[in-house]
Amino acid sequence: MKRIVVLLSGRGSNMLAIAEALRRERWPASIVGVIGDRPGAAGLQRAGELGLPAALVDFRGFARREDFERALAEAIDAHEPDVVVLAGFMRVLGAPFVEHYRGRLLNIHPSLLPAFPGLATHRRALQAGVAVHGATVHFVGTEVDAGPIVAQAAVPVLADDDEAALAARVLELEHRLYPMALHWFVEDRLRLEGGRVRLLDPRPGETRLLWHEAR
Ligand code: GAR
């Protein structure tokens, strides 16, 4: 059984998608902890409602980032995780923290990295006039929103899209992308080779790319 810890800052819809996929597909894994960095995070409440152990490490209680990250790592490590999943965790993590979890720290970012790291990705994609946008699951490296890419999901940008419409189209695919990528990790099918990720034993039709299907 692989032990998963989820970190979040907000509504927790990716955490829920993972929890549902894990149960539905009977992964050899369980979510052993959900940790939030701010008291208002709806995702913490939703985790509690699912019966998942939910805890808060409030970043506002720490004067220095290093102290917050040390407390966060202690809370995480108490669960003895095999993998730590950032699911809308809106903090930049320092090098010691990232090093401690190297190879077992995953993130989802709402853009086709390396395009649009950082915030407001959907607005910036619209402003740039791109025709394709999406989301990326990657191993976390020491640079912000960078690191070996596990899988990506691509959606079209439509002529009449606003930020909300585009975000919703991307989020729908995030909810398939993150469980898919994490399931591969749980099955020990991801191999890091240099700065790249290889999916071992791909099954027929299985690729590291999800496409939006027009309805
Ligand atoms: C998701 O869209 C995720 O990709 C993004 O925050 C949202 C969290 O939603 N993450 C980042 O921007 C990280 N840089 P959720 O709380 O409903 O899962």
Coordinates of C-alpha atoms and ligand atoms in Angstrom, one line a residue:
M1 CA 0.0 0.0 0.0
K2 CA 1.3 3.4 -1.0
R3 CA 0.8 6.2 1.5
I4 CA -0.3 9.5 0.0
V5 CA -0.3 12.9 1.7
V6 CA -2.1 15.8 0.0
L7 CA -1.3 19.4 0.5
L8 CA -3.8 22.1 -0.4
S9 CA -4.7 25.7 0.1
G10 CA -8.1 26.0 -1.5
R11 CA -11.3 24.2 -2.5
G12 CA -9.7 20.8 -2.9
S13 CA -11.4 19.6 -6.1
N14 CA -8.2 17.8 -7.2
M15 CA -7.9 16.1 -3.9
L16 CA -11.5 14.9 -4.2
A17 CA -10.9 13.6 -7.7
I18 CA -7.9 11.7 -6.5
A19 CA -9.8 10.3 -3.5
E20 CA -12.6 9.2 -5.8
A21 CA -10.4 7.6 -8.4
L22 CA -8.4 5.8 -5.7
R23 CA -11.6 4.3 -4.3
R24 CA -13.3 3.5 -7.6
E25 CA -10.3 1.9 -9.2
R26 CA -9.1 0.2 -6.0
W27 CA -5.5 1.5 -6.1
P28 CA -3.1 -0.2 -3.7
A29 CA -2.9 3.2 -1.9
S30 CA -4.6 5.4 0.6
I31 CA -4.6 9.1 1.4
V32 CA -3.2 9.0 4.9
G33 CA -3.3 12.8 5.4
V34 CA -4.5 16.1 4.0
I35 CA -2.7 19.2 5.2
G36 CA -3.7 22.8 4.5
D37 CA -1.7 25.9 5.0
R38 CA -4.6 28.3 5.8
P39 CA -7.6 28.0 8.0
G40 CA -10.2 28.9 5.3
A41 CA -9.3 26.1 2.9
A42 CA -12.6 24.4 1.9
G43 CA -10.6 21.4 0.9
L44 CA -9.7 20.6 4.5
Q45 CA -13.3 20.5 5.4
R46 CA -14.1 18.3 2.5
A47 CA -11.3 16.0 3.5
G48 CA -12.8 15.8 7.0
E49 CA -16.2 15.0 5.5
L50 CA -14.6 12.1 3.6
G51 CA -13.2 10.8 6.9
L52 CA -9.6 11.6 5.8
P53 CA -7.2 12.8 8.5
A54 CA -7.1 16.6 7.9
A55 CA -4.7 19.0 9.6
L56 CA -3.7 22.6 9.4
V57 CA -0.2 24.1 9.5
D58 CA -1.0 27.8 9.3
F59 CA 1.7 29.6 7.5
R60 CA 0.7 32.9 9.2
G61 CA 2.0 31.4 12.5
F62 CA 5.6 31.5 11.3
A63 CA 7.8 34.5 10.8
R64 CA 10.2 32.8 8.5
R65 CA 9.5 30.5 5.5
E66 CA 12.1 28.0 6.8
D67 CA 10.3 27.6 10.1
F68 CA 6.9 27.1 8.3
E69 CA 8.4 24.5 6.0
R70 CA 10.1 22.6 8.9
A71 CA 6.8 22.4 10.7
L72 CA 5.1 21.4 7.5
A73 CA 7.6 18.6 6.8
E74 CA 7.2 17.3 10.4
A75 CA 3.4 17.1 9.9
I76 CA 3.9 15.4 6.6
D77 CA 6.6 12.9 7.8
A78 CA 4.5 11.9 10.7
H79 CA 2.3 10.1 8.1
E80 CA 5.4 8.3 6.6
P81 CA 4.3 9.1 3.0
D82 CA 5.5 7.4 -0.1
V83 CA 4.3 10.4 -2.2
V84 CA 3.4 14.0 -1.4
V85 CA 0.8 15.5 -3.7
L86 CA 0.5 19.3 -4.1
A87 CA -3.1 19.9 -5.1
G88 CA -3.6 23.6 -5.3
F89 CA -1.0 24.3 -2.7
M90 CA -0.3 28.0 -3.3
R91 CA 3.1 28.4 -1.7
V92 CA 6.6 28.5 -3.2
L93 CA 8.7 25.8 -1.5
G94 CA 12.3 26.3 -0.6
A95 CA 15.2 24.1 -1.7
P96 CA 15.7 22.1 1.5
F97 CA 12.0 21.1 1.5
V98 CA 12.0 20.2 -2.1
E99 CA 15.3 18.2 -1.7
H100 CA 13.8 16.3 1.2
Y101 CA 11.0 15.0 -1.0
R102 CA 12.8 14.8 -4.3
G103 CA 11.3 12.1 -6.5
R104 CA 8.2 11.8 -4.4
L105 CA 6.7 15.3 -4.6
L106 CA 4.2 15.9 -7.4
N107 CA 2.4 19.1 -8.4
I108 CA -0.4 20.1 -10.8
H109 CA -0.1 23.4 -12.5
P110 CA -2.8 24.9 -14.7
S111 CA -0.8 25.5 -17.9
L112 CA 1.1 23.6 -20.4
L113 CA 4.5 24.1 -18.8
P114 CA 7.0 25.5 -19.5
A115 CA 4.5 28.1 -20.7
F116 CA 2.9 30.3 -18.0
P117 CA 4.5 29.3 -14.7
G118 CA 3.2 31.3 -11.7
L119 CA -0.2 32.8 -11.2
A120 CA -3.2 33.8 -13.3
T121 CA -2.3 31.3 -16.0
H122 CA -5.7 31.3 -17.7
R123 CA -5.8 35.1 -18.0
R124 CA -2.2 35.1 -19.4
A125 CA -3.0 32.4 -21.9
L126 CA -6.0 34.4 -23.2
Q127 CA -3.8 37.6 -23.3
A128 CA -1.1 35.7 -25.3
G129 CA -3.7 34.5 -27.8
V130 CA -2.6 30.8 -27.6
A131 CA -4.9 28.3 -29.4
V132 CA -4.1 25.5 -26.9
H133 CA -3.8 25.6 -23.2
G134 CA -4.0 23.0 -20.4
A135 CA -2.5 21.6 -17.3
T136 CA 0.7 19.7 -16.3
V137 CA 1.6 17.2 -13.6
H138 CA 5.3 17.3 -12.8
F139 CA 7.8 16.3 -10.2
V140 CA 8.7 19.3 -8.1
G141 CA 12.1 20.8 -8.7
T142 CA 13.7 23.7 -7.0
E143 CA 12.5 26.2 -9.6
V144 CA 8.9 27.4 -9.4
D145 CA 6.5 25.4 -11.5
A146 CA 9.2 23.4 -13.1
G147 CA 10.5 19.9 -12.9
P148 CA 10.2 16.6 -14.8
I149 CA 6.9 16.4 -16.6
V150 CA 4.8 13.3 -15.9
A151 CA 1.7 14.1 -18.0
Q152 CA -0.1 17.0 -19.7
A153 CA -3.7 17.7 -20.6
A154 CA -4.5 20.0 -23.6
V155 CA -7.7 22.0 -24.2
P156 CA -8.6 24.3 -27.1
V157 CA -8.9 28.0 -26.4
L158 CA -12.2 29.1 -28.0
A159 CA -12.9 32.5 -29.6
D160 CA -15.5 33.5 -27.0
D161 CA -13.6 32.1 -23.9
D162 CA -13.3 34.3 -20.8
E163 CA -11.1 33.3 -17.9
A164 CA -13.8 31.4 -16.1
A165 CA -14.8 29.3 -19.1
L166 CA -11.2 28.5 -19.9
A167 CA -10.4 27.6 -16.3
A168 CA -13.4 25.3 -16.1
R169 CA -12.4 23.5 -19.3
V170 CA -8.9 23.0 -17.9
L171 CA -10.1 22.0 -14.4
E172 CA -12.3 19.2 -15.8
L173 CA -9.2 17.7 -17.4
E174 CA -7.1 18.3 -14.3
H175 CA -9.6 16.0 -12.5
R176 CA -8.6 13.1 -14.9
L177 CA -5.0 14.1 -15.3
Y178 CA -3.9 14.1 -11.7
P179 CA -5.4 10.7 -10.8
M180 CA -3.9 9.2 -13.9
A181 CA -0.4 10.5 -13.2
L182 CA -0.6 9.6 -9.5
H183 CA -1.9 6.1 -10.3
W184 CA 1.2 5.6 -12.4
F185 CA 3.4 6.6 -9.4
V186 CA 1.5 4.2 -7.2
E187 CA 2.0 1.4 -9.6
D188 CA 5.8 2.2 -9.7
R189 CA 5.6 2.9 -13.4
L190 CA 7.3 6.3 -13.5
R191 CA 11.0 6.4 -14.0
L192 CA 13.1 9.6 -13.8
E193 CA 15.8 9.6 -16.4
G194 CA 17.8 12.8 -16.2
G195 CA 15.3 15.6 -16.4
R196 CA 12.6 13.5 -18.1
V197 CA 10.0 11.0 -17.0
R198 CA 9.4 7.7 -18.7
L199 CA 6.2 5.8 -18.3
L200 CA 7.0 2.1 -18.0
D201 CA 5.0 -0.6 -19.7
P202 CA 2.5 1.7 -21.4
R203 CA -0.8 -0.1 -22.0
P204 CA -2.5 0.1 -25.4
G205 CA -3.7 3.6 -26.0
E206 CA -2.1 5.0 -22.8
T207 CA -0.1 8.1 -23.3
R208 CA 1.2 11.0 -21.2
L209 CA -1.1 13.4 -23.0
L210 CA -4.8 13.8 -22.4
W211 CA -6.9 15.7 -25.0
H212 CA -10.0 17.6 -24.4
E213 CA -12.8 15.9 -26.3
A214 CA -15.3 18.2 -28.0
R215 CA -18.9 17.6 -27.2
Ligands
GAR1 C1 -6.0 23.9 -9.7 O1 -6.4 24.5 -10.9 C2 -4.5 23.7 -9.7 O2 -4.0 23.4 -11.0 C3 -4.0 25.1 -9.3 O3 -4.9 25.5 -8.3 C4 -6.2 24.9 -8.5 C5 -6.6 24.2 -7.3 O4 -7.9 23.8 -7.4 N1 -2.6 25.0 -8.9 C6 -1.8 26.0 -9.0 O5 -2.1 27.1 -9.5 C7 -0.4 25.7 -8.5 N2 0.6 26.7 -9.0 P1 -8.5 22.7 -6.3 O6 -8.2 23.3 -4.9 O7 -10.0 22.7 -6.6 O8 -7.9 21.4 -6.6

